[in-house]
């Protein structure tokens, strides 16, 4: 009925309808091809996921050594470490027994050993015996290396046909779409042929051929070739990673790169310790200050002011202070001087008149009295003049070094200003604050930490009986003060008491904070696997800490590189 209805329309209308159908099919076919790459945009295949498999390996250990051997075909690479501290062993002799044959591992400059063993690349379970000779001790280790069939196919990891897997879905969609468009175009061609003769059918057939020729699913424009698929041979499964149970797989090469070191956990008894804030002070019996009594203008002595750190002896002249008198005092002294000068002039005139008289007319005692009065007045005048210009000499009170100096030539100082501080370097103390009465009692021994690697042994000297800043003051002397100790610098005091605790003593670097804020240590459970253990700790000193729960004696605990293990994802 449709054909009969259309046949009555004019030929021009049929031709227009034919053009519209052909244009619609062309537009639909050109936009339906999946994933064309526009200019500047390369729609290459996504990279495959990293494989989680590792190369075939065997890991064995004894009480002395830990050995990991990684196979790559017939080539076997060895990593030999000490079992206790995970330190690499670089100069050992390793002999491998495989079947009835013996092979010698060759040491390399990177700290590994390599041996090529014929027949090791065959699938199956291969028993191996390792004979180790070293100055740390000789040992014999046994292990089994399993080589799977799929690992032999690709010489390591089996490679998947990434390109075929990638292209199969797109090709199926493209072919199905081309068939659908072709059927539609054939139906349109039949309709057009009935309306306008064979020319419309030929046009439809031409469009169908164009669609089939353009059915490729991915085209790249000029200058942008298709992205090649990444090869699985370039991907490795030897990278550090977090395993499903929360432990960390860290291959031996990564352990050596991060310098991972361990320590055997040994249970011990230790005194309970408390942490107190403190600061460095000087021994009051071996320190002194230099002050001016009268004040005035500072002047340098003949040898100049002492430098910081310069050693001085008791009695050495360090500076002089010229007194500076106020204007009122200067007027009083000037008036007093003029008065004394007048008395001297008057007595001098009296003495001259008496000397003119005839001898015997004036008693000798009267002349002697006037001469004595003249001498006394002259001395008073000289003393008055000297008090105005005689400088005050500042000397060192003790033997030591100058630890602080506030001397500047021409500086005007007030009485009791501290100008110099002299300290004996061998007399350094620590002053700590205890905010709890119980922390200040029964102190057996103590140590102080002024920074990384600055540990000082302390001896308890005494405690205060008066609260200062709501705390009790404790004073300790440093047994052997470091030469670079600075007065006033803050320290952390670890005061050990008589109460005893049982636990495992480890370096402070072994204990870290987990992602949830918990206190953890890393246990070396396998040659290439580490497990985080939550522990309970007690303070001990500035370099060590006491583990009271969470780790068993005999475990290997990471003491260097623990923070880096926490970053593995």
Coordinates of C-alpha atoms in Angstrom, one line a residue:
X1 CA 0.0 0.0 0.0
X2 CA 2.9 2.3 0.7
X3 CA 4.4 1.7 -2.7
X4 CA 1.1 2.3 -4.5
X5 CA 0.5 5.5 -2.6
X6 CA 3.9 6.9 -3.3
X7 CA 3.8 6.0 -7.0
X8 CA 1.2 8.7 -7.6
X9 CA 3.6 11.5 -6.4
X10 CA 5.7 13.4 -8.9
X11 CA 9.2 12.3 -9.8
X12 CA 10.8 15.3 -8.3
X13 CA 9.3 14.5 -4.9
X14 CA 10.7 11.0 -5.2
X15 CA 14.1 12.2 -6.0
X16 CA 14.1 14.6 -3.0
X17 CA 13.0 11.8 -0.8
X18 CA 15.8 9.7 -2.1
X19 CA 18.4 12.4 -1.4
X20 CA 17.1 12.9 2.2
X21 CA 17.3 9.1 2.9
X22 CA 20.8 8.9 1.5
X23 CA 22.0 11.9 3.5
X24 CA 20.5 10.6 6.7
X25 CA 22.1 7.2 6.2
X26 CA 25.5 8.9 5.5
X27 CA 25.3 11.1 8.5
X28 CA 24.2 8.3 10.8
X29 CA 27.0 6.0 9.5
X30 CA 29.7 8.6 9.8
X31 CA 28.8 9.3 13.5
X32 CA 28.3 5.8 14.6
X33 CA 31.8 4.5 14.2
X34 CA 33.0 3.9 17.7
X35 CA 35.9 5.9 19.2
X36 CA 37.6 8.0 16.5
X37 CA 40.6 9.9 17.5
X38 CA 40.2 13.6 17.0
X39 CA 43.1 15.9 16.2
X40 CA 45.4 16.2 19.2
X41 CA 43.6 13.4 21.1
X42 CA 45.0 9.9 21.0
X43 CA 42.5 7.3 22.3
X44 CA 45.0 4.5 22.8
X45 CA 44.3 1.4 24.8
X46 CA 44.5 1.8 28.6
X47 CA 47.6 0.3 30.2
X48 CA 47.2 -3.1 31.8
X49 CA 47.1 -3.4 35.6
X50 CA 50.4 -4.2 37.3
X51 CA 50.8 -7.9 38.0
X52 CA 51.0 -8.9 41.6
X53 CA 53.1 -12.0 41.0
X54 CA 56.8 -12.3 41.9
X55 CA 59.6 -14.1 40.3
X56 CA 60.3 -17.7 41.5
X57 CA 62.3 -17.6 44.7
X58 CA 63.5 -19.6 47.6
X59 CA 64.0 -18.1 51.1
X60 CA 65.8 -20.0 53.9
X61 CA 67.4 -19.0 57.2
X62 CA 69.3 -20.3 60.2
X63 CA 70.3 -18.7 63.5
X64 CA 73.2 -17.0 61.6
X65 CA 72.2 -16.3 58.0
X66 CA 69.2 -15.4 55.9
X67 CA 69.3 -16.2 52.2
X68 CA 66.9 -15.3 49.4
X69 CA 67.5 -16.7 45.9
X70 CA 65.6 -15.3 42.9
X71 CA 65.4 -17.3 39.7
X72 CA 65.3 -15.8 36.2
X73 CA 65.5 -18.8 33.9
X74 CA 68.7 -20.7 34.7
X75 CA 70.2 -17.6 36.4
X76 CA 70.0 -17.5 40.2
X77 CA 70.6 -14.3 42.1
X78 CA 71.4 -14.6 45.9
X79 CA 70.9 -12.1 48.7
X80 CA 72.8 -13.1 51.8
X81 CA 72.2 -11.3 55.1
X82 CA 72.9 -11.8 58.8
X83 CA 69.8 -13.2 60.5
X84 CA 70.0 -11.0 63.6
X85 CA 70.4 -7.5 62.2
X86 CA 69.6 -8.0 58.5
X87 CA 73.0 -6.6 57.5
X88 CA 74.3 -7.7 54.1
X89 CA 77.1 -10.3 53.9
X90 CA 79.3 -9.2 51.0
X91 CA 82.4 -11.5 51.2
X92 CA 81.0 -15.0 51.7
X93 CA 81.6 -18.1 49.6
X94 CA 78.3 -19.7 48.5
X95 CA 78.3 -23.2 46.9
X96 CA 75.0 -24.5 45.5
X97 CA 74.3 -28.3 45.3
X98 CA 71.8 -29.1 42.6
X99 CA 71.3 -32.8 42.1
X100 CA 74.8 -34.4 41.8
X101 CA 76.5 -31.2 40.7
X102 CA 77.9 -28.2 42.6
X103 CA 77.9 -24.6 41.4
X104 CA 79.8 -21.6 42.9
X105 CA 78.0 -18.3 43.2
X106 CA 80.0 -15.3 41.9
X107 CA 79.9 -12.1 44.1
X108 CA 79.0 -8.9 42.4
X109 CA 79.7 -5.2 43.2
X110 CA 76.1 -4.6 44.2
X111 CA 76.3 -7.0 47.1
X112 CA 74.6 -9.9 45.3
X113 CA 75.8 -13.3 44.3
X114 CA 74.9 -14.9 40.9
X115 CA 75.1 -18.5 39.7
X116 CA 74.0 -20.0 36.4
X117 CA 72.6 -23.5 37.1
X118 CA 71.8 -25.7 34.1
X119 CA 68.4 -27.4 34.3
X120 CA 67.0 -25.0 36.8
X121 CA 64.6 -23.5 34.2
X122 CA 62.6 -26.7 33.9
X123 CA 59.2 -26.8 35.5
X124 CA 58.9 -28.6 38.8
X125 CA 60.2 -28.5 42.4
X126 CA 64.0 -28.3 42.6
X127 CA 65.7 -29.2 45.9
X128 CA 68.8 -26.9 46.6
X129 CA 71.5 -27.0 49.2
X130 CA 73.5 -23.9 50.0
X131 CA 76.9 -24.2 51.6
X132 CA 78.0 -20.9 53.2
X133 CA 81.5 -20.1 54.3
X134 CA 82.2 -16.8 56.1
X135 CA 84.1 -15.4 59.0
X136 CA 80.8 -15.1 60.9
X137 CA 80.4 -18.8 60.8
X138 CA 79.9 -21.7 58.3
X139 CA 76.4 -22.9 57.7
X140 CA 74.4 -25.3 55.5
X141 CA 70.9 -24.3 54.3
X142 CA 68.3 -26.3 52.4
X143 CA 65.4 -25.1 50.3
X144 CA 63.1 -25.9 47.4
X145 CA 62.6 -23.8 44.3
X146 CA 59.3 -24.3 42.5
X147 CA 59.2 -23.4 38.8
X148 CA 55.7 -23.4 37.3
X149 CA 55.0 -24.2 33.7
X150 CA 53.5 -20.8 32.9
X151 CA 56.6 -19.1 34.2
X152 CA 58.8 -21.0 31.8
X153 CA 56.7 -19.9 28.8
X154 CA 57.6 -16.3 29.0
X155 CA 60.9 -16.7 30.8
X156 CA 59.4 -15.3 34.0
X157 CA 55.8 -14.0 33.9
X158 CA 53.3 -15.3 31.4
X159 CA 52.4 -12.6 29.0
X160 CA 48.7 -12.1 28.0
X161 CA 47.7 -11.1 24.4
X162 CA 46.8 -7.6 25.4
X163 CA 46.0 -6.3 21.8
X164 CA 43.7 -9.1 20.9
X165 CA 41.8 -8.9 24.2
X166 CA 41.5 -5.1 23.8
X167 CA 40.3 -5.2 20.1
X168 CA 37.8 -8.1 20.3
X169 CA 34.9 -6.2 21.9
X170 CA 35.3 -3.2 19.6
X171 CA 35.4 -5.3 16.5
X172 CA 32.3 -7.2 17.4
X173 CA 30.4 -4.0 18.0
X174 CA 31.6 -2.5 14.7
X175 CA 30.7 -5.6 12.6
X176 CA 27.2 -5.8 14.1
X177 CA 26.6 -2.1 13.5
X178 CA 27.7 -2.4 9.9
X179 CA 25.3 -5.3 9.3
X180 CA 22.4 -3.3 10.8
X181 CA 23.2 -0.2 8.7
X182 CA 23.5 -2.4 5.6
X183 CA 20.1 -3.9 6.0
X184 CA 18.6 -0.5 6.5
X185 CA 20.2 0.8 3.4
X186 CA 19.1 -2.1 1.3
X187 CA 15.5 -1.5 2.4
X188 CA 15.9 2.2 1.5
X189 CA 17.4 1.3 -1.9
X190 CA 14.5 -0.9 -2.7
X191 CA 12.1 1.9 -1.9
X192 CA 14.1 4.4 -3.8
X193 CA 14.3 2.1 -6.8
X194 CA 10.5 1.7 -6.9
X195 CA 10.3 5.5 -6.9
X196 CA 13.0 6.7 -9.2
X197 CA 14.4 3.8 -11.1
X198 CA 17.7 2.1 -10.7
X199 CA 19.7 5.3 -9.9
X200 CA 18.5 5.5 -6.3
X201 CA 19.3 1.8 -5.8
X202 CA 22.8 2.3 -7.1
X203 CA 23.2 5.3 -4.8
X204 CA 22.1 3.2 -1.9
X205 CA 24.4 0.4 -2.9
X206 CA 27.3 3.0 -3.0
X207 CA 26.4 4.2 0.5
X208 CA 26.4 0.6 1.8
X209 CA 29.9 0.1 0.4
X210 CA 31.1 3.3 2.0
X211 CA 29.8 2.3 5.4
X212 CA 31.5 -1.1 5.1
X213 CA 34.8 0.5 4.2
X214 CA 34.6 2.9 7.1
X215 CA 33.6 0.3 9.7
X216 CA 37.1 0.2 11.4
X217 CA 36.6 1.2 15.0
X218 CA 39.6 3.4 15.6
X219 CA 41.2 5.9 13.2
X220 CA 44.0 8.4 13.9
X221 CA 44.2 11.7 12.1
X222 CA 47.2 12.8 10.2
X223 CA 50.3 13.1 12.5
X224 CA 48.8 11.1 15.4
X225 CA 49.5 7.4 15.0
X226 CA 47.6 4.9 17.3
X227 CA 49.2 4.4 20.8
X228 CA 50.9 1.0 21.1
X229 CA 49.7 -1.3 23.8
X230 CA 52.2 -1.5 26.8
X231 CA 54.0 -4.8 26.9
X232 CA 53.7 -6.9 30.1
X233 CA 57.4 -7.7 29.7
X234 CA 58.2 -4.1 30.9
X235 CA 56.1 -4.5 34.1
X236 CA 57.5 -6.2 37.1
X237 CA 56.0 -7.7 40.3
X238 CA 59.1 -7.1 42.4
X239 CA 57.9 -3.7 43.7
X240 CA 57.2 -3.3 47.5
X241 CA 53.4 -3.6 48.2
X242 CA 50.9 -4.0 51.0
X243 CA 49.5 -7.6 51.1
X244 CA 45.8 -8.4 51.7
X245 CA 46.5 -9.3 55.4
X246 CA 48.0 -5.9 56.1
X247 CA 51.6 -7.1 56.1
X248 CA 54.2 -5.6 53.8
X249 CA 56.1 -7.4 51.0
X250 CA 59.5 -5.8 50.7
X251 CA 62.0 -7.5 48.3
X252 CA 65.6 -7.8 49.3
X253 CA 66.8 -5.1 46.8
X254 CA 64.4 -2.6 48.4
X255 CA 65.5 -3.6 51.9
X256 CA 69.1 -2.8 51.0
X257 CA 68.1 0.4 49.3
X258 CA 66.2 1.6 52.5
X259 CA 68.9 0.2 54.8
X260 CA 66.4 -1.9 56.8
X261 CA 68.0 -3.2 60.0
X262 CA 66.6 -5.4 62.7
X263 CA 67.3 -6.4 66.3
X264 CA 66.4 -9.5 68.2
X265 CA 64.0 -8.9 71.0
X266 CA 65.5 -9.8 74.4
X267 CA 63.5 -9.7 77.6
X268 CA 65.1 -7.7 80.5
X269 CA 64.4 -6.0 83.7
X270 CA 64.7 -2.2 84.0
X271 CA 63.9 0.6 86.4
X272 CA 60.7 2.4 85.8
X273 CA 61.4 5.9 84.4
X274 CA 59.5 9.2 84.3
X275 CA 60.0 12.0 81.8
X276 CA 60.7 15.5 83.2
X277 CA 61.4 18.8 81.4
X278 CA 64.7 20.5 82.3
X279 CA 67.3 22.9 81.2
X280 CA 71.1 23.3 81.5
X281 CA 72.5 25.4 84.3
X282 CA 75.9 26.1 85.8
X283 CA 77.2 24.6 89.0
X284 CA 76.8 27.5 91.5
X285 CA 80.2 26.6 93.1
X286 CA 82.0 26.8 89.7
X287 CA 80.5 29.8 88.0
X288 CA 80.6 33.6 88.6
X289 CA 79.5 36.9 87.3
X290 CA 81.3 40.2 86.8
X291 CA 79.4 43.4 87.9
X292 CA 80.2 47.1 88.5
X293 CA 79.6 48.4 92.0
X294 CA 79.4 52.1 91.2
X295 CA 78.5 52.1 87.5
X296 CA 79.9 54.4 84.9
X297 CA 81.5 54.3 81.4
X298 CA 83.1 51.0 80.3
X299 CA 86.6 51.1 79.0
X300 CA 88.8 48.2 77.7
X301 CA 91.9 47.2 79.5
X302 CA 95.3 47.1 77.9
X303 CA 94.7 43.6 76.4
X304 CA 91.2 44.3 75.2
X305 CA 87.9 42.7 76.3
X306 CA 87.9 38.9 76.7
X307 CA 86.3 37.0 73.8
X308 CA 83.5 34.5 74.2
X309 CA 84.9 31.1 75.1
X310 CA 88.2 32.6 76.1
X311 CA 89.7 31.0 79.2
X312 CA 90.5 33.3 82.1
X313 CA 92.0 33.0 85.5
X314 CA 90.9 34.4 88.8
X315 CA 92.2 38.0 89.3
X316 CA 92.7 38.7 85.5
X317 CA 91.6 42.3 84.6
X318 CA 88.6 42.0 82.3
X319 CA 87.4 45.7 82.0
X320 CA 87.5 49.1 83.7
X321 CA 84.6 51.4 84.6
X322 CA 85.1 55.1 84.8
X323 CA 82.7 56.6 87.3
X324 CA 80.2 59.0 85.9
X325 CA 79.1 61.6 88.6
X326 CA 75.8 63.5 88.4
X327 CA 75.9 67.3 88.0
X328 CA 74.8 68.0 91.6
X329 CA 77.6 65.7 92.9
X330 CA 80.1 67.4 90.7
X331 CA 79.1 70.8 92.1
X332 CA 79.4 69.5 95.6
X333 CA 82.9 68.1 95.0
X334 CA 84.0 71.3 93.3
X335 CA 82.8 73.4 96.2
X336 CA 84.5 71.1 98.7
X337 CA 87.8 71.3 96.6
X338 CA 87.7 75.1 96.6
X339 CA 87.1 75.1 100.4
X340 CA 90.1 72.8 100.9
X341 CA 92.2 75.0 98.6
X342 CA 91.2 78.1 100.7
X343 CA 92.2 76.4 103.9
X344 CA 95.6 75.5 102.5
X345 CA 96.1 79.1 101.3
X346 CA 95.2 80.5 104.7
X347 CA 97.5 78.0 106.5
X348 CA 100.3 78.8 104.1
X349 CA 100.1 82.5 104.8
X350 CA 100.1 81.9 108.6
X351 CA 103.2 79.7 108.2
X352 CA 105.0 82.3 106.2
X353 CA 104.3 85.0 108.8
X354 CA 105.5 82.8 111.6
X355 CA 108.7 82.0 109.8
X356 CA 109.5 85.8 109.4
X357 CA 109.5 86.3 113.1
X358 CA 112.8 86.2 115.1
X359 CA 113.7 82.7 116.2
X360 CA 112.6 82.2 119.8
X361 CA 109.7 84.6 119.7
X362 CA 107.3 81.9 118.3
X363 CA 106.9 78.5 119.9
X364 CA 108.1 75.7 117.6
X365 CA 104.9 73.7 118.4
X366 CA 102.7 76.3 116.8
X367 CA 104.7 76.1 113.5
X368 CA 104.5 72.3 113.6
X369 CA 100.8 72.4 114.0
X370 CA 100.3 74.6 111.0
X371 CA 102.6 72.4 108.8
X372 CA 100.7 69.3 109.9
X373 CA 97.4 71.0 109.0
X374 CA 98.8 71.9 105.6
X375 CA 99.8 68.3 104.9
X376 CA 96.4 66.9 106.0
X377 CA 94.5 69.4 103.8
X378 CA 96.7 68.6 100.8
X379 CA 96.0 64.9 101.2
X380 CA 92.2 65.5 101.5
X381 CA 92.3 67.6 98.3
X382 CA 94.3 64.9 96.4
X383 CA 91.9 62.2 97.5
X384 CA 88.9 64.3 96.4
X385 CA 90.4 64.8 93.0
X386 CA 91.3 61.1 92.5
X387 CA 87.8 60.0 93.4
X388 CA 86.5 61.9 90.3
X389 CA 88.8 60.2 87.7
X390 CA 90.0 56.8 89.2
X391 CA 88.3 53.9 87.2
X392 CA 86.9 50.8 88.8
X393 CA 88.8 47.7 87.8
X394 CA 86.7 44.5 87.1
X395 CA 88.5 41.2 87.6
X396 CA 87.6 37.5 87.0
X397 CA 86.2 35.9 90.2
X398 CA 87.1 32.3 89.2
X399 CA 89.0 30.2 86.7
X400 CA 86.9 29.3 83.7
X401 CA 85.7 30.5 80.3
X402 CA 83.6 33.5 79.4
X403 CA 80.1 32.2 78.5
X404 CA 78.4 35.6 78.2
X405 CA 79.6 39.1 77.6
X406 CA 77.8 42.4 77.4
X407 CA 80.9 44.7 77.2
X408 CA 81.1 47.5 74.6
X409 CA 83.7 50.3 74.8
X410 CA 82.0 53.6 75.9
X411 CA 78.9 51.8 77.3
X412 CA 77.4 53.4 80.4
X413 CA 76.4 50.7 82.9
X414 CA 74.4 50.9 86.1
X415 CA 75.5 49.3 89.4
X416 CA 74.9 45.6 89.7
X417 CA 74.6 45.1 85.9
X418 CA 75.9 41.7 84.9
X419 CA 78.7 42.4 82.4
X420 CA 80.4 39.0 82.1
X421 CA 79.6 35.5 83.1
X422 CA 82.4 33.0 83.8
X423 CA 81.7 29.3 83.8
X424 CA 83.9 26.2 84.4
X425 CA 83.1 23.8 81.5
X426 CA 83.5 20.8 83.9
X427 CA 80.8 22.1 86.3
X428 CA 77.5 21.8 84.4
X429 CA 74.2 20.8 86.0
X430 CA 70.7 20.1 84.9
X431 CA 67.6 21.5 86.6
X432 CA 64.4 19.6 86.1
X433 CA 60.8 20.3 87.1
X434 CA 58.6 17.6 88.7
X435 CA 54.9 18.4 88.7
X436 CA 54.0 15.3 90.7
X437 CA 55.3 14.7 94.2
X438 CA 55.6 11.0 93.4
X439 CA 57.9 11.7 90.5
X440 CA 60.3 13.6 92.7
X441 CA 60.7 10.7 95.2
X442 CA 63.1 7.7 95.1
X443 CA 65.2 8.8 92.1
X444 CA 67.9 6.1 91.5
X445 CA 69.6 7.4 88.4
X446 CA 68.8 9.7 85.5
X447 CA 69.9 10.6 82.0
X448 CA 69.2 13.7 79.9
X449 CA 68.7 14.0 76.1
X450 CA 69.6 17.3 74.5
X451 CA 69.0 16.2 71.0
X452 CA 69.6 13.2 68.6
X453 CA 72.8 11.6 69.8
X454 CA 73.3 13.9 72.8
X455 CA 72.8 11.6 75.7
X456 CA 74.2 12.7 79.1
X457 CA 74.5 10.6 82.3
X458 CA 73.2 12.5 85.4
X459 CA 73.9 12.2 89.1
X460 CA 71.1 13.3 91.5
X461 CA 72.3 16.3 93.7
X462 CA 69.1 17.4 95.5
X463 CA 65.6 18.6 95.4
X464 CA 63.9 21.8 96.4
X465 CA 61.3 22.1 99.3
X466 CA 59.5 25.1 97.7
X467 CA 57.2 25.0 94.7
X468 CA 58.4 27.0 91.8
X469 CA 55.8 27.4 89.0
X470 CA 53.7 24.7 90.7
X471 CA 56.6 22.2 90.4
X472 CA 59.4 20.8 92.5
X473 CA 62.9 21.6 91.4
X474 CA 65.3 18.7 91.0
X475 CA 69.0 19.3 90.4
X476 CA 71.4 16.8 88.7
X477 CA 75.1 17.1 87.9
X478 CA 76.4 15.9 84.5
X479 CA 79.1 13.2 85.0
X480 CA 81.0 14.0 81.8
X481 CA 79.6 17.2 80.2
X482 CA 80.0 17.5 76.4
X483 CA 82.3 20.3 75.4
X484 CA 79.6 22.0 73.3
X485 CA 77.0 22.2 76.1
X486 CA 75.1 25.5 76.1
X487 CA 73.7 27.0 79.3
X488 CA 70.0 27.5 79.2
X489 CA 69.3 24.9 76.5
X490 CA 66.2 22.7 77.1
X491 CA 66.7 19.0 77.8
X492 CA 64.5 16.0 78.5
X493 CA 65.3 14.2 81.7
X494 CA 64.6 10.5 82.2
X495 CA 64.6 9.9 85.9
X496 CA 64.6 6.2 86.8
X497 CA 63.0 5.1 90.0
X498 CA 63.4 2.1 92.3
X499 CA 60.4 0.2 90.9
X500 CA 61.2 -2.5 88.3
X501 CA 59.5 -3.4 85.1
X502 CA 60.0 -6.4 82.7
X503 CA 60.1 -5.8 79.0
X504 CA 62.1 -5.6 75.8
X505 CA 64.6 -2.8 75.4
X506 CA 64.7 -1.3 71.9
X507 CA 65.9 1.9 70.2
X508 CA 63.4 4.7 70.1
X509 CA 63.5 4.7 66.2
X510 CA 61.9 1.2 66.3
X511 CA 58.6 2.6 67.7
X512 CA 56.4 4.7 65.4
X513 CA 52.9 5.9 65.1
X514 CA 50.4 4.0 62.9
X515 CA 47.9 5.6 60.6
X516 CA 45.3 5.6 63.5
X517 CA 47.7 7.0 66.1
X518 CA 48.5 3.7 67.7
X519 CA 52.0 2.8 68.8
X520 CA 53.5 0.0 66.6
X521 CA 56.7 -1.8 65.7
X522 CA 57.5 -3.8 62.6
X523 CA 58.3 -7.4 63.0
X524 CA 60.5 -9.2 60.4
X525 CA 58.5 -12.5 60.2
X526 CA 59.8 -13.7 56.8
X527 CA 62.9 -12.8 54.7
X528 CA 60.7 -10.4 52.6
X529 CA 57.6 -9.9 54.7
X530 CA 57.0 -7.5 57.6
X531 CA 54.1 -7.3 60.0
X532 CA 53.0 -4.3 62.1
X533 CA 52.6 -5.1 65.8
X534 CA 50.8 -2.8 68.2
X535 CA 52.8 -2.5 71.5
X536 CA 52.6 -0.8 74.9
X537 CA 55.7 1.2 75.8
X538 CA 57.3 2.8 78.9
X539 CA 60.0 5.5 78.8
X540 CA 63.6 4.4 79.6
X541 CA 66.1 7.0 78.4
X542 CA 66.7 9.3 75.5
X543 CA 67.9 6.6 73.1
X544 CA 65.9 3.5 74.2
X545 CA 62.4 2.6 75.1
X546 CA 60.9 -0.3 77.0
X547 CA 58.3 -2.5 75.3
X548 CA 56.1 -4.1 78.0
X549 CA 53.5 -5.9 75.7
X550 CA 52.8 -6.7 72.1
X551 CA 56.0 -8.4 71.0
X552 CA 57.5 -11.8 72.0
X553 CA 61.1 -12.4 73.0
X554 CA 63.2 -13.7 70.1
X555 CA 61.3 -11.7 67.5
X556 CA 63.2 -9.7 65.0
X557 CA 62.1 -6.0 65.2
X558 CA 63.0 -3.3 62.7
X559 CA 65.1 -0.7 64.3
X560 CA 66.1 1.3 61.2
X561 CA 63.7 2.1 58.4
X562 CA 60.4 1.6 60.3
X563 CA 59.0 4.9 59.1
X564 CA 59.7 4.0 55.5
X565 CA 57.9 0.6 55.8
X566 CA 54.7 2.5 56.9
X567 CA 54.7 4.3 53.6
X568 CA 54.3 1.2 51.5
X569 CA 50.9 0.8 49.9

